[in-house]
Amino acid sequence: MKFQNVKGTADYFGDEAFLRNNILDDIKEVFEKYGFLPLETPVLETFELLSIKDVGEQIKSQIYNFKDFGGRHIGLRFDLTLPLARFVANNPNLQLPFKRYQIGKVWRYEDVKKNRLREFYQADIDVVGSDSIEADVEVVACGLEALEKLGIKNFVLRLNNIKVMNSFFRKINLANKSLEILRILDKLDKIGKENVKKELRKIGVDEEKIFDFIENKKIYDISELDGSKEIFDFLDLSKIYGFDKKIKIDFSLARGLEYYTGNIFEVSVEEEKFSIAGGGRYDNLIGKVGKRNLPAVGFSIGVERVFNLLKSEYKKEQKIVFVANIKKEQKIDAIRIVLKLRENGIKTEYDLKNRDLKSQLEYANNKKIPFVILVGKEEIEKGIFRLKDMKKREEILFNSFGDLINFLKRDE
Amino acid sequence: MKFQNVKGTADYFGDEAFLRNNILDDIKEVFEKYGFLPLETPVLETFELLSIKDVGEQIKSQIYNFKDFGGRHIGLRFDLTLPLARFVANNPNLQLPFKRYQIGKVWRYEDVKKNRLREFYQADIDVVGSDSIEADVEVVACGLEALEKLGIKNFVLRLNNIKVMNSFFRKINLANKSLEILRILDKLDKIGKENVKKELRKIGVDEEKIFDFIENKKIYDISELDGSKEIFDFLDLSKIYGFDKKIKIDFSLARGLEYYTGNIFEVSVEEEKFSIAGGGRYDNLIGKVGKRNLPAVGFSIGVERVFNLLKSEYKKEQKIVFVANIKKEQKIDAIRIVLKLRENGIKTEYDLKNRDLKSQLEYANNKKIPFVILVGKEEIEKGIFRLKDMKKREEILFNSFGDLINFLKRDE
């Protein structure tokens, strides 16, 4: 190979590209059903925006950034939330609550040795301008319905609350270390329990106290902790929505981004051990980006993981017809049939390489095209249509174009 | 504003974002009807690929490029053709001819003073591996049908051929200056006839000889020139396809990219004076990127210009229902109705901010939501549904949920 892909990026073609498009379309449909409107923001943002406080040091170190020809420091977005915050800040007359969805690529300089992509899709919904629990439940319900529409059923929604955690840390006199502790807990899935305990000890924290709590070894009355009402209200309303059975309260959950302020959630598929979606409430971020502060809550689907999860199950056939000319003399007639089929909305190809019939059939066969129409002298003279079913290896004759169309459309 | 958009980029929300999505979906549908398959390549490419010879100096100077954290020199794609060439080079077992479409953003450091975007969409189809005229006609026919599907009808397809031009330059003993002359002619639309003549004089070319030819003042027998058969064959086949009336042979057409080798085309809308699509045959590019050379021809729709052209005509209404609770006590009942409407596939919203009825109606009104369902004590007790048509300012009562659904679905 002369030119390779940039590390951490990939090409997708044909069936795989179709699968990806279909998944994004399905997600979009559910997002719109919940009344979220599309927002499209640029890939390029000022580095000043991308690197504001509250984003978290780890992500900051992964931002693709550079000076443009005009000397401006810009970067590629690493999520869809900061662009949303900028959009809200710059458009003070938006109707509130502002409900938007955005599906698009984001970039992070991830470790490719761990098979991570550096350019990948996210699909986000957010409600800006409401601090009600209904907003929390709406984004989660909508996100979960999107996953269900894609056929993902056996998932768990882990639920935690940043206020509850901070309140607990205060209670055990570790308020000043709460951010550090949450950062360490966030690595639980990646580095495992023992390493997390080690790191907690390193910063002078009694790791057993923490683990007693997050593993529910001692029964704390969490209703005494700030923020517990947000969890209880979420649980109550989720019953009305009907997804309460999916929820697992998990005090070890500590999402990577440091701007969360209330309920946080993460969806994982049981057997896979990785999260495929997540989000939470972030009531202070908008104010950091703009002049007025607005509460907000969001949910994001990790589309690349969903792609991988569904890839193996996807074997949909392309409904496409190839019109083959038996001899060179029938080429123009073949093209006329192609044009008529397309007029009737049927996906149609013909030979663009002046090949003989054998090579045309090989091409159709290799491309797994299910139907070939054979156009020869006899067919033209008699006004009939000879269709070859490539899978069943049989031919069907149609006496009129209408019959052919009916057959091809019925088969859809 | 604290944080601004990066210069040359823009946000799109709501109706405008819907319009853009619908346009891209329509284009995709036509591309697939012609048997083109989707290819998705990354935004990031190696700078080595992006800056290969044949791309043209002007575009090279517009490539966003930088060193990543690993010291690799990478850039943002400025078109979808080079990534295609790389994909073909890296996948030697592709079925030929390879027909792919790609719709995605590209980046160029354009002059923002001329209202140009630096981040914009392109929608491309290409046939790789065929040197037949059928491939030229297929990409053009498909591209034109996409434009027609969008409602753009009054366009002209300008057609020229690089071989014809070079053959003419040879005839008038200017073979050694052909690339320079084409570069200058390419500026015709931008800087005007007089300036082009001036520039031609500057490189020592008799500008009248050139303009006699490109303005058809002298009738040259172009059938003597190399490449003229490609024009004639294109015209012949376009008659079968039925778009011959749209074609205007134009020897002043000289597309910006220097890798074209045969027929080139550009679509302009009569009253607008700018091109909205174009393409051409490039038989040497694939060989420069990979080991084996393959002929290729492509067509690209300048989607941003199409967006602008259609923007003013787009006033489609969002079909969405808002379920309002008259008093706080009816909130849960309102939510239950929301969930049932969504189950029936109806886009539905409710109040996420605990507002009184007046504020809920204001919200629905400002968002131009056409239907509001009013949920009060009476409605719940009687099991009826009160629908407010926000446009007609009238209320309709439904005695059952089924009647309500039927009404909302009939209205679609």
PDB file of C-alpha atoms in Angstrom, chain B residues 235-324:
ATOM      1  CA  LEU B 235     -24.090  13.446 -26.879  1.00  0.00           C
ATOM      2  CA  ASP B 236     -25.405  10.341 -28.657  1.00  0.00           C
ATOM      3  CA  LEU B 237     -25.967   8.363 -25.484  1.00  0.00           C
ATOM      4  CA  SER B 238     -27.444  11.368 -23.666  1.00  0.00           C
ATOM      5  CA  LYS B 239     -30.229  11.296 -26.277  1.00  0.00           C
ATOM      6  CA  ILE B 240     -31.200   7.781 -25.209  1.00  0.00           C
ATOM      7  CA  TYR B 241     -31.191   8.933 -21.587  1.00  0.00           C
ATOM      8  CA  GLY B 242     -33.175  12.030 -22.539  1.00  0.00           C
ATOM      9  CA  PHE B 243     -31.001  14.811 -21.146  1.00  0.00           C
ATOM     10  CA  ASP B 244     -29.375  15.908 -24.447  1.00  0.00           C
ATOM     11  CA  LYS B 245     -31.444  19.107 -24.489  1.00  0.00           C
ATOM     12  CA  LYS B 246     -29.739  20.191 -21.267  1.00  0.00           C
ATOM     13  CA  ILE B 247     -26.214  20.041 -22.736  1.00  0.00           C
ATOM     14  CA  LYS B 248     -24.222  23.022 -23.926  1.00  0.00           C
ATOM     15  CA  ILE B 249     -20.779  22.364 -25.406  1.00  0.00           C
ATOM     16  CA  ASP B 250     -18.530  24.989 -23.833  1.00  0.00           C
ATOM     17  CA  PHE B 251     -14.815  25.114 -24.711  1.00  0.00           C
ATOM     18  CA  SER B 252     -14.255  27.730 -22.020  1.00  0.00           C
ATOM     19  CA  LEU B 253     -15.047  25.198 -19.307  1.00  0.00           C
ATOM     20  CA  ALA B 254     -11.857  24.187 -17.480  1.00  0.00           C
ATOM     21  CA  ARG B 255     -12.615  22.652 -14.072  1.00  0.00           C
ATOM     22  CA  GLY B 256     -10.276  23.564 -11.224  1.00  0.00           C
ATOM     23  CA  LEU B 257      -8.736  20.189 -10.537  1.00  0.00           C
ATOM     24  CA  GLU B 258      -5.818  19.264 -12.705  1.00  0.00           C
ATOM     25  CA  TYR B 259      -6.368  15.542 -12.709  1.00  0.00           C
ATOM     26  CA  TYR B 260      -9.105  15.493 -15.357  1.00  0.00           C
ATOM     27  CA  THR B 261      -8.232  13.705 -18.586  1.00  0.00           C
ATOM     28  CA  GLY B 262     -11.382  13.477 -20.747  1.00  0.00           C
ATOM     29  CA  ASN B 263     -14.933  14.758 -20.688  1.00  0.00           C
ATOM     30  CA  ILE B 264     -15.591  17.373 -18.026  1.00  0.00           C
ATOM     31  CA  PHE B 265     -18.973  18.752 -17.009  1.00  0.00           C
ATOM     32  CA  GLU B 266     -20.434  21.469 -14.892  1.00  0.00           C
ATOM     33  CA  VAL B 267     -24.054  22.207 -14.011  1.00  0.00           C
ATOM     34  CA  SER B 268     -25.189  25.781 -13.561  1.00  0.00           C
ATOM     35  CA  VAL B 269     -28.587  27.199 -12.815  1.00  0.00           C
ATOM     36  CA  GLU B 270     -29.524  29.716 -15.447  1.00  0.00           C
ATOM     37  CA  GLU B 271     -30.376  32.762 -13.397  1.00  0.00           C
ATOM     38  CA  GLU B 272     -27.773  32.133 -10.695  1.00  0.00           C
ATOM     39  CA  LYS B 273     -24.544  32.134 -12.692  1.00  0.00           C
ATOM     40  CA  PHE B 274     -22.852  29.712 -10.354  1.00  0.00           C
ATOM     41  CA  SER B 275     -22.219  26.027 -10.717  1.00  0.00           C
ATOM     42  CA  ILE B 276     -24.042  23.636  -8.422  1.00  0.00           C
ATOM     43  CA  ALA B 277     -22.444  20.395  -9.602  1.00  0.00           C
ATOM     44  CA  GLY B 278     -19.729  19.093 -11.837  1.00  0.00           C
ATOM     45  CA  GLY B 279     -17.192  16.421 -12.519  1.00  0.00           C
ATOM     46  CA  GLY B 280     -15.281  14.653 -15.177  1.00  0.00           C
ATOM     47  CA  ARG B 281     -13.102  11.782 -16.252  1.00  0.00           C
ATOM     48  CA  TYR B 282      -9.772  11.267 -14.498  1.00  0.00           C
ATOM     49  CA  ASP B 283      -7.995   8.255 -15.936  1.00  0.00           C
ATOM     50  CA  ASN B 284      -4.603   8.709 -14.260  1.00  0.00           C
ATOM     51  CA  LEU B 285      -5.313   9.608 -10.638  1.00  0.00           C
ATOM     52  CA  ILE B 286      -5.927   6.106  -9.270  1.00  0.00           C
ATOM     53  CA  GLY B 287      -2.557   4.989 -10.636  1.00  0.00           C
ATOM     54  CA  LYS B 288      -0.814   7.828  -8.836  1.00  0.00           C
ATOM     55  CA  VAL B 289      -2.297   6.727  -5.530  1.00  0.00           C
ATOM     56  CA  GLY B 290      -2.019   2.963  -5.951  1.00  0.00           C
ATOM     57  CA  LYS B 291      -0.003   0.423  -7.852  1.00  0.00           C
ATOM     58  CA  ARG B 292      -2.440  -0.297 -10.657  1.00  0.00           C
ATOM     59  CA  ASN B 293      -3.978   2.364 -12.808  1.00  0.00           C
ATOM     60  CA  LEU B 294      -7.726   2.378 -13.395  1.00  0.00           C
ATOM     61  CA  PRO B 295      -9.800   4.776 -15.470  1.00  0.00           C
ATOM     62  CA  ALA B 296     -12.451   6.661 -13.529  1.00  0.00           C
ATOM     63  CA  VAL B 297     -15.184   9.232 -13.912  1.00  0.00           C
ATOM     64  CA  GLY B 298     -17.085  11.149 -11.256  1.00  0.00           C
ATOM     65  CA  PHE B 299     -19.787  13.667 -10.570  1.00  0.00           C
ATOM     66  CA  SER B 300     -20.103  15.820  -7.477  1.00  0.00           C
ATOM     67  CA  ILE B 301     -23.050  17.857  -6.219  1.00  0.00           C
ATOM     68  CA  GLY B 302     -22.190  21.087  -4.400  1.00  0.00           C
ATOM     69  CA  VAL B 303     -24.742  20.492  -1.712  1.00  0.00           C
ATOM     70  CA  GLU B 304     -24.288  23.809   0.121  1.00  0.00           C
ATOM     71  CA  ARG B 305     -25.266  25.723  -3.001  1.00  0.00           C
ATOM     72  CA  VAL B 306     -28.247  23.451  -3.452  1.00  0.00           C
ATOM     73  CA  PHE B 307     -29.205  24.118   0.195  1.00  0.00           C
ATOM     74  CA  ASN B 308     -29.092  27.854  -0.438  1.00  0.00           C
ATOM     75  CA  LEU B 309     -31.045  27.553  -3.662  1.00  0.00           C
ATOM     76  CA  LEU B 310     -33.864  25.643  -1.982  1.00  0.00           C
ATOM     77  CA  LYS B 311     -33.865  27.305   1.418  1.00  0.00           C
ATOM     78  CA  SER B 312     -36.427  29.974   0.713  1.00  0.00           C
ATOM     79  CA  GLU B 313     -38.939  27.508  -0.694  1.00  0.00           C
ATOM     80  CA  TYR B 314     -38.898  25.274   2.338  1.00  0.00           C
ATOM     81  CA  LYS B 315     -41.743  25.799   4.729  1.00  0.00           C
ATOM     82  CA  LYS B 316     -42.676  22.286   5.718  1.00  0.00           C
ATOM     83  CA  GLU B 317     -44.455  22.056   9.023  1.00  0.00           C
ATOM     84  CA  GLN B 318     -43.291  19.838  11.814  1.00  0.00           C
ATOM     85  CA  LYS B 319     -45.977  17.248  12.536  1.00  0.00           C
ATOM     86  CA  ILE B 320     -45.747  17.179  16.277  1.00  0.00           C
ATOM     87  CA  VAL B 321     -48.224  16.991  19.144  1.00  0.00           C
ATOM     88  CA  PHE B 322     -47.854  18.697  22.516  1.00  0.00           C
ATOM     89  CA  VAL B 323     -49.756  17.182  25.442  1.00  0.00           C
ATOM     90  CA  ALA B 324     -50.544  19.898  28.002  1.00  0.00           C
TER      91      ALA B 324
END
